[in-house]
Amino acid sequence: MTWWDRSNIYILTFGGIAVLIYMIINWAALTPLQIALSFFIFGITLHEWEETRFPGGFYKLMTGMTGVNNSDQAKIERSHGCVVIAIVFFAYIPFFFNGVHWLALVPAILGIFESFIHIAGIKIHHLKHFYSPGMLTALLFLLPPSIFIIIYAAPGVGWEWVLTFVYYFTVFFCMELAVWGVFGIKPKDFPKIAKRARAYVLGKKS
């Protein structure tokens, strides 16, 4: 396990705390959009801790659904490093370039998606309780700032919404390729993985 594998969650945490401190110190000088983006970065940091550590288990659910049987801790940590890099593009770049409103909308899409997928995940994985790892922070710390980001950034954004979604899906696709690559899954394997995931979901429903 490399230094990056062991440390990526802590590096993400350092960045989240730094943005939170920056927000507190400069609160009066920040625009509402900058504040919403700052809260989002802090929220995504908490979200990653909930998914991977407290209580954790998100990766176990996902690898179980796709039939990955080599998800040892080292590979899980390495794949999370890919997620952390993606978060830089999802949240930090929009934060630093918040004047570009179509770009500022990218984390809002992520926050809404995360909230939806964690609720849907309860049924997908046939969980016994109304909870999936990451759901609380998604609903409490990602969804609210996402709504405010849309309120403050969306006015005036017209066709640039296309750029927002192109940027979002490009980062998401690259992240997925990198994460699955850690587990030895190649693009040519995706149809097989999708078929296995479908059988998993239907099996849970039956």
PDB file of C-alpha atoms in Angstrom:
ATOM      1  CA  MET A   1       0.000   0.000   0.000  1.00  0.00           C
ATOM      2  CA  THR A   2       1.500   3.330  -1.050  1.00  0.00           C
ATOM      3  CA  TRP A   3       1.625   6.579   0.903  1.00  0.00           C
ATOM      4  CA  TRP A   4      -1.174   7.975  -1.277  1.00  0.00           C
ATOM      5  CA  ASP A   5      -3.360   4.936  -0.639  1.00  0.00           C
ATOM      6  CA  ARG A   6      -3.028   5.372   3.126  1.00  0.00           C
ATOM      7  CA  SER A   7      -3.250   9.154   3.199  1.00  0.00           C
ATOM      8  CA  ASN A   8      -5.778  10.313   0.578  1.00  0.00           C
ATOM      9  CA  ILE A   9      -8.682  10.516   3.048  1.00  0.00           C
ATOM     10  CA  TYR A  10      -6.544  12.631   5.392  1.00  0.00           C
ATOM     11  CA  ILE A  11      -5.413  14.917   2.584  1.00  0.00           C
ATOM     12  CA  LEU A  12      -9.051  15.407   1.642  1.00  0.00           C
ATOM     13  CA  THR A  13      -9.841  16.142   5.292  1.00  0.00           C
ATOM     14  CA  PHE A  14      -7.058  18.717   5.522  1.00  0.00           C
ATOM     15  CA  GLY A  15      -8.435  20.468   2.447  1.00  0.00           C
ATOM     16  CA  GLY A  16     -11.984  20.434   3.816  1.00  0.00           C
ATOM     17  CA  ILE A  17     -10.915  21.891   7.165  1.00  0.00           C
ATOM     18  CA  ALA A  18      -8.791  24.529   5.416  1.00  0.00           C
ATOM     19  CA  VAL A  19     -11.776  25.671   3.339  1.00  0.00           C
ATOM     20  CA  LEU A  20     -13.978  25.716   6.453  1.00  0.00           C
ATOM     21  CA  ILE A  21     -11.458  27.915   8.317  1.00  0.00           C
ATOM     22  CA  TYR A  22     -11.151  30.175   5.280  1.00  0.00           C
ATOM     23  CA  MET A  23     -14.931  30.530   5.165  1.00  0.00           C
ATOM     24  CA  ILE A  24     -15.182  31.385   8.860  1.00  0.00           C
ATOM     25  CA  ILE A  25     -12.389  33.972   8.726  1.00  0.00           C
ATOM     26  CA  ASN A  26     -13.649  35.647   5.542  1.00  0.00           C
ATOM     27  CA  TRP A  27     -17.380  35.163   6.082  1.00  0.00           C
ATOM     28  CA  ALA A  28     -18.292  38.847   5.717  1.00  0.00           C
ATOM     29  CA  ALA A  29     -16.366  39.212   2.466  1.00  0.00           C
ATOM     30  CA  LEU A  30     -17.659  36.072   0.760  1.00  0.00           C
ATOM     31  CA  THR A  31     -20.604  35.970  -1.604  1.00  0.00           C
ATOM     32  CA  PRO A  32     -23.524  33.628  -0.813  1.00  0.00           C
ATOM     33  CA  LEU A  33     -22.362  31.359  -3.650  1.00  0.00           C
ATOM     34  CA  GLN A  34     -18.848  31.121  -2.211  1.00  0.00           C
ATOM     35  CA  ILE A  35     -20.289  30.247   1.192  1.00  0.00           C
ATOM     36  CA  ALA A  36     -22.509  27.548  -0.318  1.00  0.00           C
ATOM     37  CA  LEU A  37     -19.538  26.078  -2.200  1.00  0.00           C
ATOM     38  CA  SER A  38     -17.469  26.142   1.001  1.00  0.00           C
ATOM     39  CA  PHE A  39     -20.168  24.247   2.889  1.00  0.00           C
ATOM     40  CA  PHE A  40     -20.310  21.740   0.048  1.00  0.00           C
ATOM     41  CA  ILE A  41     -16.574  21.027   0.259  1.00  0.00           C
ATOM     42  CA  PHE A  42     -16.819  20.493   4.004  1.00  0.00           C
ATOM     43  CA  GLY A  43     -19.877  18.309   3.425  1.00  0.00           C
ATOM     44  CA  ILE A  44     -18.207  16.109   0.806  1.00  0.00           C
ATOM     45  CA  THR A  45     -15.341  15.578   3.243  1.00  0.00           C
ATOM     46  CA  LEU A  46     -17.726  14.342   5.931  1.00  0.00           C
ATOM     47  CA  HIS A  47     -19.497  12.268   3.290  1.00  0.00           C
ATOM     48  CA  GLU A  48     -16.324  10.382   2.387  1.00  0.00           C
ATOM     49  CA  TRP A  49     -15.691   9.602   6.055  1.00  0.00           C
ATOM     50  CA  GLU A  50     -19.200   8.214   6.428  1.00  0.00           C
ATOM     51  CA  GLU A  51     -18.887   6.082   3.305  1.00  0.00           C
ATOM     52  CA  THR A  52     -15.463   4.686   4.134  1.00  0.00           C
ATOM     53  CA  ARG A  53     -14.958   4.849   7.907  1.00  0.00           C
ATOM     54  CA  PHE A  54     -17.922   5.834  10.098  1.00  0.00           C
ATOM     55  CA  PRO A  55     -19.629   3.447   9.658  1.00  0.00           C
ATOM     56  CA  GLY A  56     -18.149   2.664   6.234  1.00  0.00           C
ATOM     57  CA  GLY A  57     -19.251  -0.225   4.090  1.00  0.00           C
ATOM     58  CA  PHE A  58     -20.178   1.605   0.900  1.00  0.00           C
ATOM     59  CA  TYR A  59     -17.432  -0.066  -1.124  1.00  0.00           C
ATOM     60  CA  LYS A  60     -18.422  -3.480   0.184  1.00  0.00           C
ATOM     61  CA  LEU A  61     -21.964  -2.921  -1.068  1.00  0.00           C
ATOM     62  CA  MET A  62     -20.854  -1.757  -4.500  1.00  0.00           C
ATOM     63  CA  THR A  63     -18.250  -4.458  -5.061  1.00  0.00           C
ATOM     64  CA  GLY A  64     -20.755  -7.048  -3.894  1.00  0.00           C
ATOM     65  CA  MET A  65     -23.291  -5.802  -6.408  1.00  0.00           C
ATOM     66  CA  THR A  66     -20.828  -5.983  -9.278  1.00  0.00           C
ATOM     67  CA  GLY A  67     -19.334  -9.314  -8.263  1.00  0.00           C
ATOM     68  CA  VAL A  68     -15.817  -8.022  -7.584  1.00  0.00           C
ATOM     69  CA  ASN A  69     -14.117 -10.619  -5.394  1.00  0.00           C
ATOM     70  CA  ASN A  70     -10.683  -9.048  -5.005  1.00  0.00           C
ATOM     71  CA  SER A  71     -11.637  -5.908  -3.069  1.00  0.00           C
ATOM     72  CA  ASP A  72      -8.953  -6.136  -0.395  1.00  0.00           C
ATOM     73  CA  GLN A  73      -8.254  -3.096   1.778  1.00  0.00           C
ATOM     74  CA  ALA A  74      -5.270  -1.945  -0.273  1.00  0.00           C
ATOM     75  CA  LYS A  75      -7.350  -1.812  -3.462  1.00  0.00           C
ATOM     76  CA  ILE A  76     -10.211  -0.114  -1.663  1.00  0.00           C
ATOM     77  CA  GLU A  77      -7.854   2.601  -0.381  1.00  0.00           C
ATOM     78  CA  ARG A  78      -6.301   3.014  -3.837  1.00  0.00           C
ATOM     79  CA  SER A  79      -9.680   3.267  -5.534  1.00  0.00           C
ATOM     80  CA  HIS A  80     -10.716   5.894  -2.990  1.00  0.00           C
ATOM     81  CA  GLY A  81      -7.678   7.868  -4.061  1.00  0.00           C
ATOM     82  CA  CYS A  82      -9.267   8.058  -7.507  1.00  0.00           C
ATOM     83  CA  VAL A  83     -12.439   9.405  -5.886  1.00  0.00           C
ATOM     84  CA  VAL A  84     -10.460  12.066  -4.000  1.00  0.00           C
ATOM     85  CA  ILE A  85      -8.854  13.244  -7.247  1.00  0.00           C
ATOM     86  CA  ALA A  86     -12.319  13.433  -8.813  1.00  0.00           C
ATOM     87  CA  ILE A  87     -13.550  15.519  -5.858  1.00  0.00           C
ATOM     88  CA  VAL A  88     -10.884  18.089  -6.723  1.00  0.00           C
ATOM     89  CA  PHE A  89     -12.565  18.481 -10.115  1.00  0.00           C
ATOM     90  CA  PHE A  90     -16.107  18.172  -8.758  1.00  0.00           C
ATOM     91  CA  ALA A  91     -15.789  20.641  -5.874  1.00  0.00           C
ATOM     92  CA  TYR A  92     -12.456  22.449  -5.521  1.00  0.00           C
ATOM     93  CA  ILE A  93     -12.081  23.740  -9.075  1.00  0.00           C
ATOM     94  CA  PRO A  94     -15.657  25.130  -9.052  1.00  0.00           C
ATOM     95  CA  PHE A  95     -14.848  26.705  -5.661  1.00  0.00           C
ATOM     96  CA  PHE A  96     -11.748  28.498  -6.964  1.00  0.00           C
ATOM     97  CA  PHE A  97     -13.473  29.508 -10.214  1.00  0.00           C
ATOM     98  CA  ASN A  98     -16.830  30.369  -8.657  1.00  0.00           C
ATOM     99  CA  GLY A  99     -17.242  33.332 -10.982  1.00  0.00           C
ATOM    100  CA  VAL A 100     -17.910  30.831 -13.761  1.00  0.00           C
ATOM    101  CA  HIS A 101     -21.464  29.956 -12.791  1.00  0.00           C
ATOM    102  CA  TRP A 102     -21.941  26.968 -15.081  1.00  0.00           C
ATOM    103  CA  LEU A 103     -18.877  25.424 -13.424  1.00  0.00           C
ATOM    104  CA  ALA A 104     -20.153  26.295  -9.936  1.00  0.00           C
ATOM    105  CA  LEU A 105     -23.260  24.217 -10.701  1.00  0.00           C
ATOM    106  CA  VAL A 106     -21.227  21.007 -11.035  1.00  0.00           C
ATOM    107  CA  PRO A 107     -21.062  20.227  -7.278  1.00  0.00           C
ATOM    108  CA  ALA A 108     -24.804  20.875  -7.032  1.00  0.00           C
ATOM    109  CA  ILE A 109     -25.444  18.086  -9.536  1.00  0.00           C
ATOM    110  CA  LEU A 110     -23.157  15.820  -7.534  1.00  0.00           C
ATOM    111  CA  GLY A 111     -24.923  16.650  -4.266  1.00  0.00           C
ATOM    112  CA  ILE A 112     -28.359  15.908  -5.710  1.00  0.00           C
ATOM    113  CA  PHE A 113     -27.126  12.698  -7.315  1.00  0.00           C
ATOM    114  CA  GLU A 114     -25.508  11.495  -4.082  1.00  0.00           C
ATOM    115  CA  SER A 115     -28.675  12.176  -2.111  1.00  0.00           C
ATOM    116  CA  PHE A 116     -30.800  10.258  -4.594  1.00  0.00           C
ATOM    117  CA  ILE A 117     -28.473   7.294  -5.041  1.00  0.00           C
ATOM    118  CA  HIS A 118     -28.037   6.710  -1.311  1.00  0.00           C
ATOM    119  CA  ILE A 119     -31.793   6.591  -0.773  1.00  0.00           C
ATOM    120  CA  ALA A 120     -32.246   4.373  -3.825  1.00  0.00           C
ATOM    121  CA  GLY A 121     -29.381   2.218  -2.563  1.00  0.00           C
ATOM    122  CA  ILE A 122     -31.502   1.069   0.358  1.00  0.00           C
ATOM    123  CA  LYS A 123     -33.846  -0.712  -2.020  1.00  0.00           C
ATOM    124  CA  ILE A 124     -31.160  -1.726  -4.514  1.00  0.00           C
ATOM    125  CA  HIS A 125     -29.184  -3.526  -1.810  1.00  0.00           C
ATOM    126  CA  HIS A 126     -32.283  -4.638   0.076  1.00  0.00           C
ATOM    127  CA  LEU A 127     -30.960  -3.166   3.319  1.00  0.00           C
ATOM    128  CA  LYS A 128     -32.809  -3.928   6.523  1.00  0.00           C
ATOM    129  CA  HIS A 129     -32.782  -0.362   7.817  1.00  0.00           C
ATOM    130  CA  PHE A 130     -33.575   2.943   6.116  1.00  0.00           C
ATOM    131  CA  TYR A 131     -29.902   3.775   5.766  1.00  0.00           C
ATOM    132  CA  SER A 132     -27.034   3.266   3.364  1.00  0.00           C
ATOM    133  CA  PRO A 133     -23.420   4.300   4.127  1.00  0.00           C
ATOM    134  CA  GLY A 134     -23.161   7.965   3.220  1.00  0.00           C
ATOM    135  CA  MET A 135     -26.880   8.778   3.284  1.00  0.00           C
ATOM    136  CA  LEU A 136     -26.908  11.032   6.349  1.00  0.00           C
ATOM    137  CA  THR A 137     -24.125  13.335   5.190  1.00  0.00           C
ATOM    138  CA  ALA A 138     -25.559  13.363   1.657  1.00  0.00           C
ATOM    139  CA  LEU A 139     -28.945  14.580   2.914  1.00  0.00           C
ATOM    140  CA  LEU A 140     -27.699  16.873   5.682  1.00  0.00           C
ATOM    141  CA  PHE A 141     -24.456  18.300   4.285  1.00  0.00           C
ATOM    142  CA  LEU A 142     -24.577  17.906   0.489  1.00  0.00           C
ATOM    143  CA  LEU A 143     -28.185  18.454  -0.518  1.00  0.00           C
ATOM    144  CA  PRO A 144     -28.753  21.809   1.305  1.00  0.00           C
ATOM    145  CA  PRO A 145     -25.675  23.581  -0.123  1.00  0.00           C
ATOM    146  CA  SER A 146     -26.477  22.068  -3.532  1.00  0.00           C
ATOM    147  CA  ILE A 147     -29.887  23.739  -3.451  1.00  0.00           C
ATOM    148  CA  PHE A 148     -28.334  27.072  -2.496  1.00  0.00           C
ATOM    149  CA  ILE A 149     -25.669  26.734  -5.193  1.00  0.00           C
ATOM    150  CA  ILE A 150     -28.438  26.343  -7.771  1.00  0.00           C
ATOM    151  CA  ILE A 151     -30.314  29.322  -6.320  1.00  0.00           C
ATOM    152  CA  TYR A 152     -27.249  31.583  -6.526  1.00  0.00           C
ATOM    153  CA  ALA A 153     -25.523  30.246  -9.647  1.00  0.00           C
ATOM    154  CA  ALA A 154     -28.312  29.137 -11.992  1.00  0.00           C
ATOM    155  CA  PRO A 155     -29.846  32.562 -12.797  1.00  0.00           C
ATOM    156  CA  GLY A 156     -28.387  33.738 -16.077  1.00  0.00           C
ATOM    157  CA  VAL A 157     -27.028  30.321 -17.032  1.00  0.00           C
ATOM    158  CA  GLY A 158     -28.619  29.327 -20.307  1.00  0.00           C
ATOM    159  CA  TRP A 159     -27.048  27.006 -22.857  1.00  0.00           C
ATOM    160  CA  GLU A 160     -24.019  26.732 -20.549  1.00  0.00           C
ATOM    161  CA  TRP A 161     -25.957  24.057 -18.664  1.00  0.00           C
ATOM    162  CA  VAL A 162     -24.686  21.798 -21.451  1.00  0.00           C
ATOM    163  CA  LEU A 163     -21.130  22.566 -20.352  1.00  0.00           C
ATOM    164  CA  THR A 164     -22.103  21.807 -16.760  1.00  0.00           C
ATOM    165  CA  PHE A 165     -23.348  18.327 -17.596  1.00  0.00           C
ATOM    166  CA  VAL A 166     -20.528  17.596 -20.057  1.00  0.00           C
ATOM    167  CA  TYR A 167     -17.974  18.534 -17.398  1.00  0.00           C
ATOM    168  CA  TYR A 168     -19.781  16.509 -14.724  1.00  0.00           C
ATOM    169  CA  PHE A 169     -20.153  13.339 -16.766  1.00  0.00           C
ATOM    170  CA  THR A 170     -16.595  13.574 -18.108  1.00  0.00           C
ATOM    171  CA  VAL A 171     -15.156  13.696 -14.592  1.00  0.00           C
ATOM    172  CA  PHE A 172     -17.551  10.985 -13.413  1.00  0.00           C
ATOM    173  CA  PHE A 173     -16.697   8.695 -16.341  1.00  0.00           C
ATOM    174  CA  CYS A 174     -12.945   9.123 -15.836  1.00  0.00           C
ATOM    175  CA  MET A 175     -13.360   8.436 -12.116  1.00  0.00           C
ATOM    176  CA  GLU A 176     -15.326   5.250 -12.807  1.00  0.00           C
ATOM    177  CA  LEU A 177     -12.721   4.029 -15.284  1.00  0.00           C
ATOM    178  CA  ALA A 178      -9.957   4.635 -12.752  1.00  0.00           C
ATOM    179  CA  VAL A 179     -11.831   3.024  -9.847  1.00  0.00           C
ATOM    180  CA  TRP A 180     -12.761  -0.105 -11.787  1.00  0.00           C
ATOM    181  CA  GLY A 181      -9.266  -0.254 -13.210  1.00  0.00           C
ATOM    182  CA  VAL A 182      -7.912  -0.632  -9.679  1.00  0.00           C
ATOM    183  CA  PHE A 183      -9.989  -3.821  -9.377  1.00  0.00           C
ATOM    184  CA  GLY A 184      -8.776  -5.085 -12.738  1.00  0.00           C
ATOM    185  CA  ILE A 185     -12.006  -4.314 -14.597  1.00  0.00           C
ATOM    186  CA  LYS A 186     -11.540  -3.064 -18.157  1.00  0.00           C
ATOM    187  CA  PRO A 187     -14.084  -1.159 -20.305  1.00  0.00           C
ATOM    188  CA  LYS A 188     -14.757  -4.330 -22.312  1.00  0.00           C
ATOM    189  CA  ASP A 189     -15.934  -5.954 -19.053  1.00  0.00           C
ATOM    190  CA  PHE A 190     -18.604  -3.305 -18.374  1.00  0.00           C
ATOM    191  CA  PRO A 191     -21.479  -5.099 -20.186  1.00  0.00           C
ATOM    192  CA  LYS A 192     -20.781  -8.215 -18.111  1.00  0.00           C
ATOM    193  CA  ILE A 193     -20.639  -6.117 -14.923  1.00  0.00           C
ATOM    194  CA  ALA A 194     -23.900  -4.359 -15.833  1.00  0.00           C
ATOM    195  CA  LYS A 195     -25.597  -7.716 -16.424  1.00  0.00           C
ATOM    196  CA  ARG A 196     -24.344  -9.005 -13.073  1.00  0.00           C
ATOM    197  CA  ALA A 197     -25.519  -5.851 -11.299  1.00  0.00           C
ATOM    198  CA  ARG A 198     -28.953  -6.176 -12.893  1.00  0.00           C
ATOM    199  CA  ALA A 199     -29.224  -9.786 -11.730  1.00  0.00           C
ATOM    200  CA  TYR A 200     -28.127  -8.677  -8.263  1.00  0.00           C
ATOM    201  CA  VAL A 201     -30.864  -6.036  -8.057  1.00  0.00           C
ATOM    202  CA  LEU A 202     -33.553  -8.363  -9.395  1.00  0.00           C
ATOM    203  CA  GLY A 203     -32.390 -11.107  -7.071  1.00  0.00           C
ATOM    204  CA  LYS A 204     -32.717  -8.836  -4.091  1.00  0.00           C
ATOM    205  CA  LYS A 205     -36.229  -7.907  -5.128  1.00  0.00           C
ATOM    206  CA  SER A 206     -37.360 -11.469  -5.549  1.00  0.00           C
TER     207      SER A 206
END
